[in-house]
CSV table of N, CA and C in Angstrom, one decimal:
chain,number,residue,atom,x,y,z
A,1,MET,N,0.8,-1.2,0.0
A,1,MET,CA,-0.1,0.0,0.0
A,1,MET,C,0.9,1.2,0.2
A,2,THR,N,0.7,2.0,-0.6
A,2,THR,CA,1.4,3.6,-1.0
A,2,THR,C,1.1,4.5,-0.1
A,3,ASP,N,2.1,5.5,0.5
A,3,ASP,CA,1.9,6.3,1.4
A,3,ASP,C,0.1,7.0,1.2
A,4,THR,N,0.0,7.3,-0.5
A,4,THR,CA,-0.9,8.0,-0.9
A,4,THR,C,-2.3,7.2,-0.1
A,5,GLU,N,-2.2,5.9,-0.5
A,5,GLU,CA,-3.5,5.3,0.3
A,5,GLU,C,-3.5,5.3,1.6
A,6,VAL,N,-2.5,5.0,2.0
A,6,VAL,CA,-2.7,5.1,3.6
A,6,VAL,C,-3.2,6.6,4.4
A,7,ILE,N,-2.8,7.3,3.8
A,7,ILE,CA,-3.3,9.0,3.8
A,7,ILE,C,-4.7,9.0,3.3
A,8,LYS,N,-5.2,8.5,2.3
A,8,LYS,CA,-6.8,8.4,1.8
A,8,LYS,C,-7.5,7.5,3.0
A,9,ARG,N,-6.8,6.5,3.1
A,9,ARG,CA,-7.7,5.4,4.1
A,9,ARG,C,-8.1,6.2,5.3
A,10,ALA,N,-6.9,6.6,6.0
A,10,ALA,CA,-6.9,7.8,7.2
A,10,ALA,C,-8.0,8.9,7.2
A,11,TYR,N,-7.8,9.5,6.3
A,11,TYR,CA,-8.7,10.7,6.1
A,11,TYR,C,-9.9,10.1,6.0
A,12,ASN,N,-10.2,9.1,5.3
A,12,ASN,CA,-11.7,8.7,5.2
A,12,ASN,C,-12.2,8.0,6.8
A,13,ARG,N,-11.5,7.5,7.3
A,13,ARG,CA,-11.6,6.7,8.8
A,13,ARG,C,-11.9,8.0,9.6
A,14,ALA,N,-11.0,8.9,9.6
A,14,ALA,CA,-11.4,10.2,10.5
A,14,ALA,C,-12.5,11.0,10.1
A,15,LEU,N,-13.1,10.9,8.8
A,15,LEU,CA,-14.4,11.4,8.6
A,15,LEU,C,-15.5,11.0,9.0
A,16,LEU,N,-15.3,9.8,8.7
A,16,LEU,CA,-16.7,9.1,9.6
A,16,LEU,C,-16.8,9.4,11.0
A,17,LYS,N,-15.3,9.2,11.6
A,17,LYS,CA,-15.5,9.5,13.3
A,17,LYS,C,-16.0,11.2,13.5
A,18,LEU,N,-15.6,11.7,12.7
A,18,LEU,CA,-16.0,13.0,12.5
A,18,LEU,C,-17.6,13.5,12.5
A,19,GLY,N,-18.1,12.3,11.5
A,19,GLY,CA,-19.5,12.1,11.6
A,19,GLY,C,-20.3,11.8,12.9
A,20,PHE,N,-19.6,10.9,13.2
A,20,PHE,CA,-20.4,10.6,14.5
A,20,PHE,C,-20.2,11.4,15.6
A,21,TYR,N,-19.2,12.1,15.6
A,21,TYR,CA,-19.2,13.4,17.0
A,21,TYR,C,-20.1,14.3,16.8
A,22,VAL,N,-20.5,14.9,15.4
A,22,VAL,CA,-21.4,15.8,15.0
A,22,VAL,C,-22.8,15.1,15.6
A,23,HIS,N,-23.0,13.8,15.1
A,23,HIS,CA,-24.5,13.4,15.3
A,23,HIS,C,-24.7,13.4,17.1
A,24,LEU,N,-23.3,12.8,17.8
A,24,LEU,CA,-23.5,13.2,19.3
A,24,LEU,C,-23.7,14.4,20.0
A,25,ILE,N,-23.0,15.4,19.2
A,25,ILE,CA,-23.1,17.0,19.7
A,25,ILE,C,-24.9,17.2,19.4
A,26,VAL,N,-25.1,16.8,18.2
A,26,VAL,CA,-26.7,17.3,17.7
A,26,VAL,C,-27.5,16.8,18.6
A,27,TYR,N,-27.2,15.3,18.9
A,27,TYR,CA,-28.4,14.5,19.8
A,27,TYR,C,-28.6,15.1,21.1
A,28,ILE,N,-27.2,15.3,21.9
A,28,ILE,CA,-27.3,16.1,23.1
A,28,ILE,C,-27.8,17.5,23.4
A,29,VAL,N,-27.7,18.4,22.2
A,29,VAL,CA,-28.2,19.7,22.2
A,29,VAL,C,-29.7,19.5,22.1
A,30,VAL,N,-30.1,18.7,21.0
A,30,VAL,CA,-31.6,18.6,20.7
A,30,VAL,C,-32.2,18.2,21.9
A,31,ASN,N,-31.7,17.3,22.7
A,31,ASN,CA,-32.5,16.3,23.5
A,31,ASN,C,-32.6,17.0,24.8
A,32,LEU,N,-31.4,17.9,25.1
A,32,LEU,CA,-31.5,18.4,26.2
A,32,LEU,C,-32.5,19.7,26.1
A,33,LEU,N,-32.9,20.3,25.2
A,33,LEU,CA,-33.7,21.1,24.5
A,33,LEU,C,-35.1,20.5,24.8
A,34,LEU,N,-35.3,19.4,24.3
A,34,LEU,CA,-36.7,18.6,24.4
A,34,LEU,C,-37.0,18.3,25.8
A,35,VAL,N,-36.0,18.0,26.4
A,35,VAL,CA,-36.0,17.5,27.7
A,35,VAL,C,-36.6,18.7,28.6
A,36,TYR,N,-36.2,20.1,28.5
A,36,TYR,CA,-36.5,21.0,28.9
A,36,TYR,C,-38.2,21.5,28.6
A,37,ILE,N,-38.3,21.3,27.0
A,37,ILE,CA,-39.6,21.6,26.8
A,37,ILE,C,-40.6,20.4,27.6
A,38,ASN,N,-40.3,19.5,27.4
A,38,ASN,CA,-41.3,18.4,28.2
A,38,ASN,C,-41.9,18.8,29.6
A,39,TYR,N,-40.6,19.1,30.6
A,39,TYR,CA,-40.7,19.3,31.9
A,39,TYR,C,-41.6,20.8,31.9
A,40,THR,N,-41.3,21.4,31.2
A,40,THR,CA,-42.1,22.8,31.3
A,40,THR,C,-43.4,22.8,30.9
A,41,MET,N,-43.6,22.0,29.9
A,41,MET,CA,-44.9,22.2,29.1
A,41,MET,C,-45.8,21.0,29.9
A,42,ASN,N,-45.5,19.7,30.4
A,42,ASN,CA,-46.3,18.9,30.7
A,42,ASN,C,-45.0,17.7,31.6
A,43,SER,N,-45.0,18.0,32.6
A,43,SER,CA,-43.9,17.1,33.6
A,43,SER,C,-44.8,15.9,33.8
A,44,GLU,N,-46.2,15.7,33.6
A,44,GLU,CA,-46.7,14.6,34.3
A,44,GLU,C,-46.6,13.2,33.0
A,45,TYR,N,-46.5,13.8,31.7
A,45,TYR,CA,-46.5,12.6,30.6
A,45,TYR,C,-44.9,12.9,30.0
A,46,LEU,N,-43.9,12.0,30.1
A,46,LEU,CA,-42.6,12.0,29.9
A,46,LEU,C,-42.5,11.6,28.2
A,47,TRP,N,-43.0,12.7,27.3
A,47,TRP,CA,-42.9,11.7,25.9
A,47,TRP,C,-41.5,11.7,25.3
A,48,VAL,N,-40.7,12.8,26.2
A,48,VAL,CA,-39.3,12.7,25.7
A,48,VAL,C,-38.4,11.2,25.9
A,49,LYS,N,-39.0,10.5,26.5
A,49,LYS,CA,-38.3,9.3,26.8
A,49,LYS,C,-38.1,8.4,25.3
A,50,TRP,N,-39.5,8.8,24.6
A,50,TRP,CA,-39.4,7.9,23.6
A,50,TRP,C,-38.2,8.2,22.3
A,51,VAL,N,-38.2,9.8,22.5
A,51,VAL,CA,-37.1,10.4,21.4
A,51,VAL,C,-35.7,9.9,21.9
A,52,LEU,N,-35.9,10.1,23.2
A,52,LEU,CA,-34.2,9.5,23.5
A,52,LEU,C,-34.1,8.3,23.3
A,53,LEU,N,-34.7,7.3,23.5
A,53,LEU,CA,-34.7,5.9,23.2
A,53,LEU,C,-34.4,5.4,21.9
A,54,CYS,N,-35.3,6.1,21.1
A,54,CYS,CA,-35.1,5.6,19.3
A,54,CYS,C,-34.0,6.5,18.9
A,55,TRP,N,-33.9,7.7,19.3
A,55,TRP,CA,-32.8,8.2,18.4
A,55,TRP,C,-31.2,7.8,19.1
A,56,GLY,N,-31.4,7.4,20.4
A,56,GLY,CA,-30.4,6.6,21.0
A,56,GLY,C,-29.9,5.7,20.5
A,57,PHE,N,-30.9,4.6,20.1
A,57,PHE,CA,-30.7,3.6,19.4
A,57,PHE,C,-30.0,3.5,18.0
A,58,GLY,N,-30.5,5.1,17.3
A,58,GLY,CA,-29.6,5.0,16.2
A,58,GLY,C,-28.4,5.7,16.3
A,59,LEU,N,-28.2,6.5,17.2
A,59,LEU,CA,-26.7,7.1,17.8
A,59,LEU,C,-25.7,5.8,17.8
A,60,PHE,N,-26.4,4.7,18.9
A,60,PHE,CA,-25.7,3.4,19.1
A,60,PHE,C,-25.2,2.8,18.0
A,61,SER,N,-26.4,2.8,16.9
A,61,SER,CA,-25.8,2.2,15.7
A,61,SER,C,-25.0,2.4,14.8
A,62,HIS,N,-25.0,3.9,14.8
A,62,HIS,CA,-24.1,4.9,14.2
A,62,HIS,C,-22.4,4.5,14.7
A,63,GLY,N,-22.5,4.7,16.1
A,63,GLY,CA,-21.3,4.6,16.7
A,63,GLY,C,-20.8,3.0,16.4
A,64,TYR,N,-21.3,2.2,16.5
A,64,TYR,CA,-21.1,0.9,16.5
A,64,TYR,C,-20.3,0.6,14.8
A,65,ALA,N,-21.4,1.3,14.0
A,65,ALA,CA,-20.8,1.0,12.7
A,65,ALA,C,-19.5,1.7,12.3
A,66,VAL,N,-19.4,2.8,13.2
A,66,VAL,CA,-18.1,3.6,13.0
A,66,VAL,C,-16.8,3.0,13.4
A,67,PHE,N,-17.0,2.5,14.7
A,67,PHE,CA,-15.8,2.1,15.4
A,67,PHE,C,-15.7,0.6,15.6
A,68,ALA,N,-16.9,-0.2,15.2
A,68,ALA,CA,-16.5,-1.6,15.2
A,68,ALA,C,-16.9,-2.2,13.9
A,69,GLY,N,-17.6,-1.4,13.0
A,69,GLY,CA,-17.6,-1.9,11.8
A,69,GLY,C,-16.7,-2.3,10.4
A,70,HIS,N,-15.7,-1.6,10.9
A,70,HIS,CA,-14.2,-1.8,10.0
A,70,HIS,C,-13.7,-3.0,10.4
A,71,ARG,N,-13.7,-3.4,11.7
A,71,ARG,CA,-13.1,-4.4,12.2
A,71,ARG,C,-13.8,-5.7,11.6
A,72,ILE,N,-15.0,-5.8,11.8
A,72,ILE,CA,-15.9,-6.7,11.2
A,72,ILE,C,-15.6,-7.1,9.5
A,73,MET,N,-15.7,-5.9,8.7
A,73,MET,CA,-15.4,-5.8,7.4
A,73,MET,C,-14.0,-6.5,7.3
A,74,LEU,N,-12.9,-6.2,7.7
A,74,LEU,CA,-11.5,-6.5,7.6
A,74,LEU,C,-11.8,-8.0,8.0
A,75,TYR,N,-12.7,-8.5,8.7
A,75,TYR,CA,-12.5,-9.5,9.4
A,75,TYR,C,-13.2,-10.7,8.3
A,76,LEU,N,-14.0,-10.1,7.7
A,76,LEU,CA,-15.0,-10.7,6.7
A,76,LEU,C,-14.0,-10.5,5.3
A,77,VAL,N,-13.4,-9.8,5.0
A,77,VAL,CA,-12.7,-9.4,3.8
A,77,VAL,C,-11.5,-11.1,3.9
A,78,LYS,N,-10.8,-11.0,5.3
A,78,LYS,CA,-9.9,-11.9,5.3
A,78,LYS,C,-10.4,-13.5,5.0
A,79,ARG,N,-11.6,-13.2,5.7
A,79,ARG,CA,-12.1,-15.0,5.8
A,79,ARG,C,-12.4,-15.2,4.0
A,80,GLU,N,-12.8,-14.3,3.5
A,80,GLU,CA,-13.0,-14.2,2.1
A,80,GLU,C,-12.0,-14.7,1.3
A,81,LEU,N,-10.7,-14.2,1.6
A,81,LEU,CA,-9.4,-14.3,0.8
A,81,LEU,C,-8.8,-15.6,1.3
A,82,GLU,N,-9.0,-15.9,2.6
A,82,GLU,CA,-8.6,-17.3,2.9
A,82,GLU,C,-9.4,-18.5,1.9
A,83,ALA,N,-10.6,-18.3,2.0
A,83,ALA,CA,-11.6,-19.0,1.1
A,83,ALA,C,-11.0,-19.3,-0.3
A,84,ASN,N,-10.9,-18.1,-0.8
A,84,ASN,CA,-10.8,-18.1,-2.3
A,84,ASN,C,-9.5,-18.9,-2.7
A,85,ARG,N,-8.3,-18.7,-1.2
A,85,ARG,CA,-7.1,-19.3,-1.7
A,85,ARG,C,-7.2,-20.5,-1.5
A,86,HIS,N,-8.2,-21.0,-0.8
A,86,HIS,CA,-8.2,-22.9,-0.5
A,86,HIS,C,-9.0,-23.3,-1.7
A,87,ASP,N,-9.8,-22.3,-2.4
A,87,ASP,CA,-10.4,-23.1,-3.7
A,87,ASP,C,-9.6,-23.1,-5.0
A,88,ARG,N,-8.4,-22.3,-4.9
A,88,ARG,CA,-7.5,-22.5,-6.3
A,88,ARG,C,-7.2,-24.2,-6.4
């Protein structure tokens, strides 16, 4: 692998991580606002828990894909290469 390819791969990984961090910051800011709105308008019914739960699942999935997904992909590629090597 050339230096240019290594730099390009590192840049792409950093871009994926940056996207997750932006998603995390937006999640925190928007949900703090929604919690405030929920408690000031109607504290008897906490509808905000559904937003936190559903969006939190999406955020978790995004983080898992960014931080663990590439390892899984590398493992699967390695298995395919080994299988192809045995098929020859």
